[in-house]
């Protein structure tokens, strides 16, 4: 046994690590070291130094995993579960579904430079984005609310995907404790790329090199379609979907709208979209989306074209969608900390009435084992349904899906609790829905 082997053995003798996991880590480290030394080192001394440093990083990752995970029996290097996944806790609905379906891989890698350690925990990779989760130790200010990480992706022996990306607004409390995620666009990575690495080049003002191989296979599904449809209304309004791109986690849609706004409003004005994923049974699942330039305060000029790219996390494995543009005016008051929306509340009971511009009446409530279903008498043209709220505990349940059934709008919510303290809630608003411009498409 040479000196390097004795040093490595002394590092792990007092730590309980499964032998199979240790063997796998050592083998992976040897393979990685051979690749790196073949490219950058020529002397035997440097080769041993490289091997030692990689062993240190690999063993450090095992020590970290052994220390951080409360229930190692539920952890594997194959995939994450909602209970132990940073991506699930921080990510959007499409990433949550990727975790649930076992498409997010557990990595447990570690790198240290300039006194700062970075733990790379998980990765998810498809034709739209690569998402990684991480924790950081050694930050100067544990109360800092705006940490910044500079990072880039590298493929096939040093080819950068794009210039260094900046990720700001990261809280120390998150990075040190529960963790956070970084997201990279992957459109510049060739389909035949053999290997990908993430390289962090700075943490706040500290320059360094924290590099990680990303040993994960890209999800294959990638559907692209152009010139989906264009709709025109008698008043001259129009709406078109120019292009859609679908991956397992995300639907990206390029739209163009040109809407009339004949009615006069007072309040905060939004140009927005009702977006639903339609299941085979006709159930319409509400989709949340990342707004780009859709919101406007003040007057919306009639017949001005707005071109937007909508990023819609795929919370459901569904390929049929409906898009309806609308303009909404929300009543409220402008205050120093923003615009406070007026709320309309009603008790959580059958027969309750929400007194909006067009009234909503609660016709029936069903409490099921894993859901709550409410039947409303309401204008079916407006696919926007009440929230169920507990003001005392600051709890809000929003609808999962809805369906028109026997003249009612049947809305399914997550299972609600403490029904005695609940209320129905809607924001006081007026809607101008362009239902004649609705576009439905199926990507299967």
PDB file of C-alpha atoms in Angstrom, residues 99-401:
ATOM      1  CA  UNK A  99     -38.917  14.282  -9.976  1.00  0.00           C
ATOM      2  CA  UNK A 100     -42.088  12.254  -9.437  1.00  0.00           C
ATOM      3  CA  UNK A 101     -41.425  10.311 -12.658  1.00  0.00           C
ATOM      4  CA  UNK A 102     -37.815   9.535 -11.713  1.00  0.00           C
ATOM      5  CA  UNK A 103     -36.252  11.730 -14.412  1.00  0.00           C
ATOM      6  CA  UNK A 104     -34.165  13.821 -12.013  1.00  0.00           C
ATOM      7  CA  UNK A 105     -30.845  12.180 -11.176  1.00  0.00           C
ATOM      8  CA  UNK A 106     -29.125  12.351  -7.805  1.00  0.00           C
ATOM      9  CA  UNK A 107     -25.443  13.333  -8.220  1.00  0.00           C
ATOM     10  CA  UNK A 108     -23.903  14.212  -4.803  1.00  0.00           C
ATOM     11  CA  UNK A 109     -20.719  15.839  -6.172  1.00  0.00           C
ATOM     12  CA  UNK A 110     -18.450  18.279  -4.362  1.00  0.00           C
ATOM     13  CA  UNK A 111     -15.819  20.871  -5.325  1.00  0.00           C
ATOM     14  CA  UNK A 112     -13.934  23.418  -3.229  1.00  0.00           C
ATOM     15  CA  UNK A 113     -11.870  26.477  -4.152  1.00  0.00           C
ATOM     16  CA  UNK A 114     -10.949  29.754  -2.443  1.00  0.00           C
ATOM     17  CA  UNK A 115     -12.406  28.485   0.837  1.00  0.00           C
ATOM     18  CA  UNK A 116     -15.872  27.992  -0.674  1.00  0.00           C
ATOM     19  CA  UNK A 117     -17.367  24.536  -1.109  1.00  0.00           C
ATOM     20  CA  UNK A 118     -20.126  23.715  -3.601  1.00  0.00           C
ATOM     21  CA  UNK A 119     -22.246  20.563  -3.311  1.00  0.00           C
ATOM     22  CA  UNK A 120     -23.909  19.625  -6.622  1.00  0.00           C
ATOM     23  CA  UNK A 121     -26.916  17.510  -5.688  1.00  0.00           C
ATOM     24  CA  UNK A 122     -29.154  16.760  -8.698  1.00  0.00           C
ATOM     25  CA  UNK A 123     -29.585  17.337 -12.413  1.00  0.00           C
ATOM     26  CA  UNK A 124     -32.375  17.264 -14.982  1.00  0.00           C
ATOM     27  CA  UNK A 125     -31.650  17.618 -18.704  1.00  0.00           C
ATOM     28  CA  UNK A 126     -33.946  17.979 -21.712  1.00  0.00           C
ATOM     29  CA  UNK A 127     -33.981  19.827 -25.043  1.00  0.00           C
ATOM     30  CA  UNK A 128     -34.953  23.104 -23.386  1.00  0.00           C
ATOM     31  CA  UNK A 129     -32.967  23.376 -20.174  1.00  0.00           C
ATOM     32  CA  UNK A 130     -30.425  21.715 -17.922  1.00  0.00           C
ATOM     33  CA  UNK A 131     -31.369  22.236 -14.273  1.00  0.00           C
ATOM     34  CA  UNK A 132     -29.015  21.540 -11.367  1.00  0.00           C
ATOM     35  CA  UNK A 133     -29.504  21.880  -7.613  1.00  0.00           C
ATOM     36  CA  UNK A 134     -26.751  22.891  -5.238  1.00  0.00           C
ATOM     37  CA  UNK A 135     -25.735  23.952  -1.761  1.00  0.00           C
ATOM     38  CA  UNK A 136     -22.813  26.209  -0.852  1.00  0.00           C
ATOM     39  CA  UNK A 137     -20.658  26.479   2.277  1.00  0.00           C
ATOM     40  CA  UNK A 138     -18.181  29.174   3.254  1.00  0.00           C
ATOM     41  CA  UNK A 139     -20.211  32.273   2.332  1.00  0.00           C
ATOM     42  CA  UNK A 140     -18.946  35.406   4.084  1.00  0.00           C
ATOM     43  CA  UNK A 141     -22.363  36.789   5.030  1.00  0.00           C
ATOM     44  CA  UNK A 142     -24.915  34.157   6.048  1.00  0.00           C
ATOM     45  CA  UNK A 143     -27.652  36.820   6.090  1.00  0.00           C
ATOM     46  CA  UNK A 144     -26.990  38.065   2.566  1.00  0.00           C
ATOM     47  CA  UNK A 145     -30.163  38.229   0.463  1.00  0.00           C
ATOM     48  CA  UNK A 146     -28.568  38.717  -2.970  1.00  0.00           C
ATOM     49  CA  UNK A 147     -25.789  36.225  -3.590  1.00  0.00           C
ATOM     50  CA  UNK A 148     -24.548  35.859  -7.158  1.00  0.00           C
ATOM     51  CA  UNK A 149     -23.147  32.814  -8.925  1.00  0.00           C
ATOM     52  CA  UNK A 150     -21.397  32.948 -12.292  1.00  0.00           C
ATOM     53  CA  UNK A 151     -21.511  29.668 -14.214  1.00  0.00           C
ATOM     54  CA  UNK A 152     -21.363  28.165 -17.678  1.00  0.00           C
ATOM     55  CA  UNK A 153     -21.791  24.811 -19.410  1.00  0.00           C
ATOM     56  CA  UNK A 154     -18.925  23.160 -21.263  1.00  0.00           C
ATOM     57  CA  UNK A 155     -19.179  20.193 -23.598  1.00  0.00           C
ATOM     58  CA  UNK A 156     -16.718  17.904 -25.391  1.00  0.00           C
ATOM     59  CA  UNK A 157     -13.361  18.910 -23.930  1.00  0.00           C
ATOM     60  CA  UNK A 158     -13.850  22.580 -23.234  1.00  0.00           C
ATOM     61  CA  UNK A 159     -16.315  23.994 -25.764  1.00  0.00           C
ATOM     62  CA  UNK A 160     -18.423  26.619 -23.933  1.00  0.00           C
ATOM     63  CA  UNK A 161     -22.158  26.533 -24.553  1.00  0.00           C
ATOM     64  CA  UNK A 162     -22.408  30.298 -24.153  1.00  0.00           C
ATOM     65  CA  UNK A 163     -20.693  33.063 -22.168  1.00  0.00           C
ATOM     66  CA  UNK A 164     -20.863  32.808 -18.381  1.00  0.00           C
ATOM     67  CA  UNK A 165     -24.398  33.115 -17.051  1.00  0.00           C
ATOM     68  CA  UNK A 166     -25.186  35.149 -13.960  1.00  0.00           C
ATOM     69  CA  UNK A 167     -27.593  33.865 -11.309  1.00  0.00           C
ATOM     70  CA  UNK A 168     -28.502  36.580  -8.822  1.00  0.00           C
ATOM     71  CA  UNK A 169     -30.947  37.064  -5.995  1.00  0.00           C
ATOM     72  CA  UNK A 170     -29.879  33.869  -4.227  1.00  0.00           C
ATOM     73  CA  UNK A 171     -30.354  33.934  -0.451  1.00  0.00           C
ATOM     74  CA  UNK A 172     -27.587  32.684   1.814  1.00  0.00           C
ATOM     75  CA  UNK A 173     -30.170  30.940   3.969  1.00  0.00           C
ATOM     76  CA  UNK A 174     -31.282  28.924   0.922  1.00  0.00           C
ATOM     77  CA  UNK A 175     -27.812  28.139  -0.403  1.00  0.00           C
ATOM     78  CA  UNK A 176     -26.520  27.097   3.010  1.00  0.00           C
ATOM     79  CA  UNK A 177     -29.628  25.215   4.100  1.00  0.00           C
ATOM     80  CA  UNK A 178     -32.394  23.954   1.827  1.00  0.00           C
ATOM     81  CA  UNK A 179     -30.479  24.603  -1.406  1.00  0.00           C
ATOM     82  CA  UNK A 180     -31.387  26.273  -4.698  1.00  0.00           C
ATOM     83  CA  UNK A 181     -31.312  25.605  -8.444  1.00  0.00           C
ATOM     84  CA  UNK A 182     -29.575  26.963 -11.542  1.00  0.00           C
ATOM     85  CA  UNK A 183     -31.158  26.657 -15.006  1.00  0.00           C
ATOM     86  CA  UNK A 184     -29.255  26.685 -18.317  1.00  0.00           C
ATOM     87  CA  UNK A 185     -30.718  26.791 -21.825  1.00  0.00           C
ATOM     88  CA  UNK A 186     -29.489  23.776 -23.810  1.00  0.00           C
ATOM     89  CA  UNK A 187     -30.290  24.777 -27.404  1.00  0.00           C
ATOM     90  CA  UNK A 188     -26.593  25.317 -28.176  1.00  0.00           C
ATOM     91  CA  UNK A 189     -25.505  21.854 -27.028  1.00  0.00           C
ATOM     92  CA  UNK A 190     -25.185  19.533 -30.067  1.00  0.00           C
ATOM     93  CA  UNK A 191     -27.323  16.405 -29.990  1.00  0.00           C
ATOM     94  CA  UNK A 192     -24.199  14.250 -30.339  1.00  0.00           C
ATOM     95  CA  UNK A 193     -22.270  15.888 -27.471  1.00  0.00           C
ATOM     96  CA  UNK A 194     -20.447  13.153 -25.579  1.00  0.00           C
ATOM     97  CA  UNK A 195     -19.999  14.888 -22.232  1.00  0.00           C
ATOM     98  CA  UNK A 196     -21.171  18.004 -20.392  1.00  0.00           C
ATOM     99  CA  UNK A 197     -19.611  19.854 -17.480  1.00  0.00           C
ATOM    100  CA  UNK A 198     -20.849  22.760 -15.380  1.00  0.00           C
ATOM    101  CA  UNK A 199     -18.168  25.258 -14.419  1.00  0.00           C
ATOM    102  CA  UNK A 200     -18.808  27.834 -11.697  1.00  0.00           C
ATOM    103  CA  UNK A 201     -16.400  30.744 -12.150  1.00  0.00           C
ATOM    104  CA  UNK A 202     -17.467  33.055  -9.333  1.00  0.00           C
ATOM    105  CA  UNK A 203     -19.414  33.113  -6.080  1.00  0.00           C
ATOM    106  CA  UNK A 204     -20.245  36.734  -5.290  1.00  0.00           C
ATOM    107  CA  UNK A 205     -16.941  38.603  -5.704  1.00  0.00           C
ATOM    108  CA  UNK A 206     -14.781  35.496  -5.250  1.00  0.00           C
ATOM    109  CA  UNK A 207     -13.284  34.153  -8.484  1.00  0.00           C
ATOM    110  CA  UNK A 208     -12.504  30.468  -8.669  1.00  0.00           C
ATOM    111  CA  UNK A 209     -13.080  27.184 -10.433  1.00  0.00           C
ATOM    112  CA  UNK A 210     -15.741  24.756  -9.248  1.00  0.00           C
ATOM    113  CA  UNK A 211     -16.203  22.191 -12.027  1.00  0.00           C
ATOM    114  CA  UNK A 212     -18.562  19.226 -12.177  1.00  0.00           C
ATOM    115  CA  UNK A 213     -19.204  16.503 -14.761  1.00  0.00           C
ATOM    116  CA  UNK A 214     -22.908  16.087 -15.518  1.00  0.00           C
ATOM    117  CA  UNK A 215     -23.318  12.294 -15.972  1.00  0.00           C
ATOM    118  CA  UNK A 216     -26.912  12.371 -17.121  1.00  0.00           C
ATOM    119  CA  UNK A 217     -28.764  11.435 -20.290  1.00  0.00           C
ATOM    120  CA  UNK A 218     -30.959  13.997 -22.015  1.00  0.00           C
ATOM    121  CA  UNK A 219     -34.698  13.313 -22.196  1.00  0.00           C
ATOM    122  CA  UNK A 220     -35.477  12.590 -25.847  1.00  0.00           C
ATOM    123  CA  UNK A 221     -38.961  14.044 -26.254  1.00  0.00           C
ATOM    124  CA  UNK A 222     -38.853  17.237 -28.319  1.00  0.00           C
ATOM    125  CA  UNK A 223     -41.807  18.359 -30.447  1.00  0.00           C
ATOM    126  CA  UNK A 224     -41.613  21.539 -32.530  1.00  0.00           C
ATOM    127  CA  UNK A 225     -44.485  22.874 -34.632  1.00  0.00           C
ATOM    128  CA  UNK A 226     -44.935  26.187 -36.450  1.00  0.00           C
ATOM    129  CA  UNK A 227     -47.850  28.256 -37.754  1.00  0.00           C
ATOM    130  CA  UNK A 228     -50.385  26.505 -35.523  1.00  0.00           C
ATOM    131  CA  UNK A 229     -53.369  28.777 -36.177  1.00  0.00           C
ATOM    132  CA  UNK A 230     -54.620  32.351 -36.580  1.00  0.00           C
ATOM    133  CA  UNK A 231     -58.034  33.557 -35.453  1.00  0.00           C
ATOM    134  CA  UNK A 232     -59.754  36.835 -36.359  1.00  0.00           C
ATOM    135  CA  UNK A 233     -62.880  38.416 -34.830  1.00  0.00           C
ATOM    136  CA  UNK A 234     -65.488  40.689 -36.376  1.00  0.00           C
ATOM    137  CA  UNK A 235     -64.250  43.695 -34.381  1.00  0.00           C
ATOM    138  CA  UNK A 236     -60.794  43.379 -35.984  1.00  0.00           C
ATOM    139  CA  UNK A 237     -59.082  41.578 -33.097  1.00  0.00           C
ATOM    140  CA  UNK A 238     -56.761  38.715 -33.939  1.00  0.00           C
ATOM    141  CA  UNK A 239     -54.713  36.063 -32.181  1.00  0.00           C
ATOM    142  CA  UNK A 240     -52.143  33.683 -33.622  1.00  0.00           C
ATOM    143  CA  UNK A 241     -49.811  30.977 -32.358  1.00  0.00           C
ATOM    144  CA  UNK A 242     -46.647  31.126 -34.424  1.00  0.00           C
ATOM    145  CA  UNK A 243     -44.555  28.334 -32.916  1.00  0.00           C
ATOM    146  CA  UNK A 244     -44.669  25.755 -30.110  1.00  0.00           C
ATOM    147  CA  UNK A 245     -41.841  23.724 -28.606  1.00  0.00           C
ATOM    148  CA  UNK A 246     -42.522  20.910 -26.177  1.00  0.00           C
ATOM    149  CA  UNK A 247     -40.200  18.939 -23.890  1.00  0.00           C
ATOM    150  CA  UNK A 248     -41.135  16.682 -20.964  1.00  0.00           C
ATOM    151  CA  UNK A 249     -40.934  19.619 -18.529  1.00  0.00           C
ATOM    152  CA  UNK A 250     -41.937  22.675 -20.542  1.00  0.00           C
ATOM    153  CA  UNK A 251     -44.205  23.995 -23.307  1.00  0.00           C
ATOM    154  CA  UNK A 252     -42.865  27.154 -24.972  1.00  0.00           C
ATOM    155  CA  UNK A 253     -45.284  29.073 -27.193  1.00  0.00           C
ATOM    156  CA  UNK A 254     -44.708  32.126 -29.406  1.00  0.00           C
ATOM    157  CA  UNK A 255     -47.934  34.121 -29.713  1.00  0.00           C
ATOM    158  CA  UNK A 256     -49.077  37.353 -31.318  1.00  0.00           C
ATOM    159  CA  UNK A 257     -52.239  39.181 -30.250  1.00  0.00           C
ATOM    160  CA  UNK A 258     -53.991  42.294 -31.535  1.00  0.00           C
ATOM    161  CA  UNK A 259     -57.001  43.030 -29.342  1.00  0.00           C
ATOM    162  CA  UNK A 260     -59.664  45.697 -29.275  1.00  0.00           C
ATOM    163  CA  UNK A 261     -60.197  47.419 -25.929  1.00  0.00           C
ATOM    164  CA  UNK A 262     -63.405  49.325 -26.447  1.00  0.00           C
ATOM    165  CA  UNK A 263     -64.566  49.334 -22.832  1.00  0.00           C
ATOM    166  CA  UNK A 264     -63.281  51.999 -20.457  1.00  0.00           C
ATOM    167  CA  UNK A 265     -61.740  50.785 -17.210  1.00  0.00           C
ATOM    168  CA  UNK A 266     -60.380  52.174 -13.981  1.00  0.00           C
ATOM    169  CA  UNK A 267     -57.875  49.985 -12.220  1.00  0.00           C
ATOM    170  CA  UNK A 268     -54.846  47.816 -12.939  1.00  0.00           C
ATOM    171  CA  UNK A 269     -55.069  46.395 -16.461  1.00  0.00           C
ATOM    172  CA  UNK A 270     -53.587  43.072 -17.575  1.00  0.00           C
ATOM    173  CA  UNK A 271     -53.334  41.524 -21.015  1.00  0.00           C
ATOM    174  CA  UNK A 272     -53.328  37.827 -20.230  1.00  0.00           C
ATOM    175  CA  UNK A 273     -54.242  34.300 -21.359  1.00  0.00           C
ATOM    176  CA  UNK A 274     -56.365  31.437 -20.073  1.00  0.00           C
ATOM    177  CA  UNK A 275     -54.243  28.346 -20.736  1.00  0.00           C
ATOM    178  CA  UNK A 276     -55.501  24.826 -20.089  1.00  0.00           C
ATOM    179  CA  UNK A 277     -54.249  21.329 -20.815  1.00  0.00           C
ATOM    180  CA  UNK A 278     -57.219  19.195 -21.883  1.00  0.00           C
ATOM    181  CA  UNK A 279     -57.315  15.571 -20.780  1.00  0.00           C
ATOM    182  CA  UNK A 280     -58.934  12.725 -22.713  1.00  0.00           C
ATOM    183  CA  UNK A 281     -62.023  12.975 -20.490  1.00  0.00           C
ATOM    184  CA  UNK A 282     -62.450  16.666 -21.317  1.00  0.00           C
ATOM    185  CA  UNK A 283     -61.151  17.826 -17.933  1.00  0.00           C
ATOM    186  CA  UNK A 284     -59.366  21.167 -18.301  1.00  0.00           C
ATOM    187  CA  UNK A 285     -56.237  21.487 -16.179  1.00  0.00           C
ATOM    188  CA  UNK A 286     -55.173  25.043 -15.465  1.00  0.00           C
ATOM    189  CA  UNK A 287     -51.597  25.781 -16.446  1.00  0.00           C
ATOM    190  CA  UNK A 288     -49.469  28.417 -14.752  1.00  0.00           C
ATOM    191  CA  UNK A 289     -46.965  30.204 -16.937  1.00  0.00           C
ATOM    192  CA  UNK A 290     -43.966  32.504 -16.686  1.00  0.00           C
ATOM    193  CA  UNK A 291     -45.087  35.902 -17.900  1.00  0.00           C
ATOM    194  CA  UNK A 292     -42.723  37.752 -20.196  1.00  0.00           C
ATOM    195  CA  UNK A 293     -44.291  41.049 -21.283  1.00  0.00           C
ATOM    196  CA  UNK A 294     -47.988  40.399 -20.836  1.00  0.00           C
ATOM    197  CA  UNK A 295     -48.813  42.734 -17.971  1.00  0.00           C
ATOM    198  CA  UNK A 296     -49.561  46.410 -18.442  1.00  0.00           C
ATOM    199  CA  UNK A 297     -50.721  49.101 -16.050  1.00  0.00           C
ATOM    200  CA  UNK A 298     -52.685  52.017 -17.406  1.00  0.00           C
ATOM    201  CA  UNK A 299     -54.553  52.071 -20.683  1.00  0.00           C
ATOM    202  CA  UNK A 300     -54.127  49.295 -23.258  1.00  0.00           C
ATOM    203  CA  UNK A 301     -54.266  50.862 -26.700  1.00  0.00           C
ATOM    204  CA  UNK A 302     -56.656  49.109 -29.095  1.00  0.00           C
ATOM    205  CA  UNK A 303     -55.254  47.157 -32.020  1.00  0.00           C
ATOM    206  CA  UNK A 304     -51.634  47.286 -30.923  1.00  0.00           C
ATOM    207  CA  UNK A 305     -49.822  44.021 -31.641  1.00  0.00           C
ATOM    208  CA  UNK A 306     -48.135  42.239 -28.743  1.00  0.00           C
ATOM    209  CA  UNK A 307     -45.642  39.477 -29.507  1.00  0.00           C
ATOM    210  CA  UNK A 308     -44.733  37.240 -26.611  1.00  0.00           C
ATOM    211  CA  UNK A 309     -43.035  33.983 -25.712  1.00  0.00           C
ATOM    212  CA  UNK A 310     -44.926  32.035 -23.060  1.00  0.00           C
ATOM    213  CA  UNK A 311     -43.074  29.500 -20.904  1.00  0.00           C
ATOM    214  CA  UNK A 312     -45.575  26.988 -19.517  1.00  0.00           C
ATOM    215  CA  UNK A 313     -44.376  24.286 -17.081  1.00  0.00           C
ATOM    216  CA  UNK A 314     -45.959  20.928 -17.953  1.00  0.00           C
ATOM    217  CA  UNK A 315     -47.627  19.868 -14.744  1.00  0.00           C
ATOM    218  CA  UNK A 316     -49.464  17.111 -16.651  1.00  0.00           C
ATOM    219  CA  UNK A 317     -48.469  14.570 -19.278  1.00  0.00           C
ATOM    220  CA  UNK A 318     -50.968  16.047 -21.746  1.00  0.00           C
ATOM    221  CA  UNK A 319     -50.499  17.207 -25.347  1.00  0.00           C
ATOM    222  CA  UNK A 320     -53.779  18.984 -26.108  1.00  0.00           C
ATOM    223  CA  UNK A 321     -54.025  22.661 -25.140  1.00  0.00           C
ATOM    224  CA  UNK A 322     -56.385  25.619 -25.384  1.00  0.00           C
ATOM    225  CA  UNK A 323     -55.348  29.297 -25.351  1.00  0.00           C
ATOM    226  CA  UNK A 324     -57.825  32.170 -24.871  1.00  0.00           C
ATOM    227  CA  UNK A 325     -56.646  35.804 -24.709  1.00  0.00           C
ATOM    228  CA  UNK A 326     -58.352  38.250 -22.382  1.00  0.00           C
ATOM    229  CA  UNK A 327     -58.024  41.691 -20.801  1.00  0.00           C
ATOM    230  CA  UNK A 328     -58.768  42.034 -17.096  1.00  0.00           C
ATOM    231  CA  UNK A 329     -59.063  45.135 -14.944  1.00  0.00           C
ATOM    232  CA  UNK A 330     -58.404  44.515 -11.262  1.00  0.00           C
ATOM    233  CA  UNK A 331     -59.884  46.945  -8.757  1.00  0.00           C
ATOM    234  CA  UNK A 332     -57.775  48.063  -5.846  1.00  0.00           C
ATOM    235  CA  UNK A 333     -55.508  50.755  -4.504  1.00  0.00           C
ATOM    236  CA  UNK A 334     -51.951  51.814  -5.274  1.00  0.00           C
ATOM    237  CA  UNK A 335     -49.801  51.842  -2.145  1.00  0.00           C
ATOM    238  CA  UNK A 336     -46.119  52.301  -1.400  1.00  0.00           C
ATOM    239  CA  UNK A 337     -45.471  48.560  -1.504  1.00  0.00           C
ATOM    240  CA  UNK A 338     -47.457  47.988  -4.714  1.00  0.00           C
ATOM    241  CA  UNK A 339     -50.998  47.664  -5.923  1.00  0.00           C
ATOM    242  CA  UNK A 340     -53.325  46.044  -3.370  1.00  0.00           C
ATOM    243  CA  UNK A 341     -56.084  44.073  -5.081  1.00  0.00           C
ATOM    244  CA  UNK A 342     -59.611  44.214  -3.707  1.00  0.00           C
ATOM    245  CA  UNK A 343     -60.978  40.858  -2.571  1.00  0.00           C
ATOM    246  CA  UNK A 344     -64.511  39.501  -2.571  1.00  0.00           C
ATOM    247  CA  UNK A 345     -65.156  36.850   0.084  1.00  0.00           C
ATOM    248  CA  UNK A 346     -67.989  34.427   0.855  1.00  0.00           C
ATOM    249  CA  UNK A 347     -68.371  31.736   3.535  1.00  0.00           C
ATOM    250  CA  UNK A 348     -67.361  28.172   2.740  1.00  0.00           C
ATOM    251  CA  UNK A 349     -70.865  26.768   2.423  1.00  0.00           C
ATOM    252  CA  UNK A 350     -73.444  25.700  -0.134  1.00  0.00           C
ATOM    253  CA  UNK A 351     -75.455  28.672  -1.385  1.00  0.00           C
ATOM    254  CA  UNK A 352     -72.645  31.190  -0.823  1.00  0.00           C
ATOM    255  CA  UNK A 353     -72.564  33.996  -3.398  1.00  0.00           C
ATOM    256  CA  UNK A 354     -69.506  35.877  -4.658  1.00  0.00           C
ATOM    257  CA  UNK A 355     -70.823  39.271  -5.805  1.00  0.00           C
ATOM    258  CA  UNK A 356     -68.680  40.065  -8.807  1.00  0.00           C
ATOM    259  CA  UNK A 357     -69.669  41.802 -12.036  1.00  0.00           C
ATOM    260  CA  UNK A 358     -71.283  38.433 -12.821  1.00  0.00           C
ATOM    261  CA  UNK A 359     -72.244  36.548  -9.660  1.00  0.00           C
ATOM    262  CA  UNK A 360     -70.829  33.154  -8.738  1.00  0.00           C
ATOM    263  CA  UNK A 361     -72.996  30.847  -6.596  1.00  0.00           C
ATOM    264  CA  UNK A 362     -71.801  27.728  -4.773  1.00  0.00           C
ATOM    265  CA  UNK A 363     -74.238  24.953  -5.754  1.00  0.00           C
ATOM    266  CA  UNK A 364     -72.606  21.853  -4.211  1.00  0.00           C
ATOM    267  CA  UNK A 365     -69.486  20.801  -2.269  1.00  0.00           C
ATOM    268  CA  UNK A 366     -68.045  17.271  -2.290  1.00  0.00           C
ATOM    269  CA  UNK A 367     -65.302  16.264   0.152  1.00  0.00           C
ATOM    270  CA  UNK A 368     -63.424  13.300  -1.306  1.00  0.00           C
ATOM    271  CA  UNK A 369     -60.516  11.353   0.139  1.00  0.00           C
ATOM    272  CA  UNK A 370     -57.816  13.215  -1.801  1.00  0.00           C
ATOM    273  CA  UNK A 371     -59.661  16.210  -3.284  1.00  0.00           C
ATOM    274  CA  UNK A 372     -62.412  18.746  -2.750  1.00  0.00           C
ATOM    275  CA  UNK A 373     -64.895  19.298  -5.598  1.00  0.00           C
ATOM    276  CA  UNK A 374     -67.106  22.390  -5.819  1.00  0.00           C
ATOM    277  CA  UNK A 375     -69.929  22.948  -8.319  1.00  0.00           C
ATOM    278  CA  UNK A 376     -70.492  26.599  -9.264  1.00  0.00           C
ATOM    279  CA  UNK A 377     -73.278  28.422 -11.070  1.00  0.00           C
ATOM    280  CA  UNK A 378     -71.266  30.961 -13.062  1.00  0.00           C
ATOM    281  CA  UNK A 379     -70.495  32.387 -16.482  1.00  0.00           C
ATOM    282  CA  UNK A 380     -68.814  29.501 -18.312  1.00  0.00           C
ATOM    283  CA  UNK A 381     -67.096  31.913 -20.689  1.00  0.00           C
ATOM    284  CA  UNK A 382     -64.681  32.953 -17.932  1.00  0.00           C
ATOM    285  CA  UNK A 383     -62.481  29.945 -17.071  1.00  0.00           C
ATOM    286  CA  UNK A 384     -61.322  31.559 -13.845  1.00  0.00           C
ATOM    287  CA  UNK A 385     -62.624  30.024 -10.626  1.00  0.00           C
ATOM    288  CA  UNK A 386     -62.625  31.053  -6.937  1.00  0.00           C
ATOM    289  CA  UNK A 387     -59.820  30.341  -4.505  1.00  0.00           C
ATOM    290  CA  UNK A 388     -60.492  28.629  -1.194  1.00  0.00           C
ATOM    291  CA  UNK A 389     -58.636  30.493   1.571  1.00  0.00           C
ATOM    292  CA  UNK A 390     -57.931  30.429   5.278  1.00  0.00           C
ATOM    293  CA  UNK A 391     -57.054  34.030   6.110  1.00  0.00           C
ATOM    294  CA  UNK A 392     -55.990  33.282   9.677  1.00  0.00           C
ATOM    295  CA  UNK A 393     -53.377  30.728   8.618  1.00  0.00           C
ATOM    296  CA  UNK A 394     -52.545  32.375   5.268  1.00  0.00           C
ATOM    297  CA  UNK A 395     -53.497  29.210   3.359  1.00  0.00           C
ATOM    298  CA  UNK A 396     -54.769  29.344  -0.229  1.00  0.00           C
ATOM    299  CA  UNK A 397     -56.091  26.484  -2.364  1.00  0.00           C
ATOM    300  CA  UNK A 398     -56.306  27.105  -6.098  1.00  0.00           C
ATOM    301  CA  UNK A 399     -58.148  24.925  -8.595  1.00  0.00           C
ATOM    302  CA  UNK A 400     -56.365  21.947 -10.144  1.00  0.00           C
ATOM    303  CA  UNK A 401     -58.877  21.494 -12.961  1.00  0.00           C
TER     304      UNK A 401
END
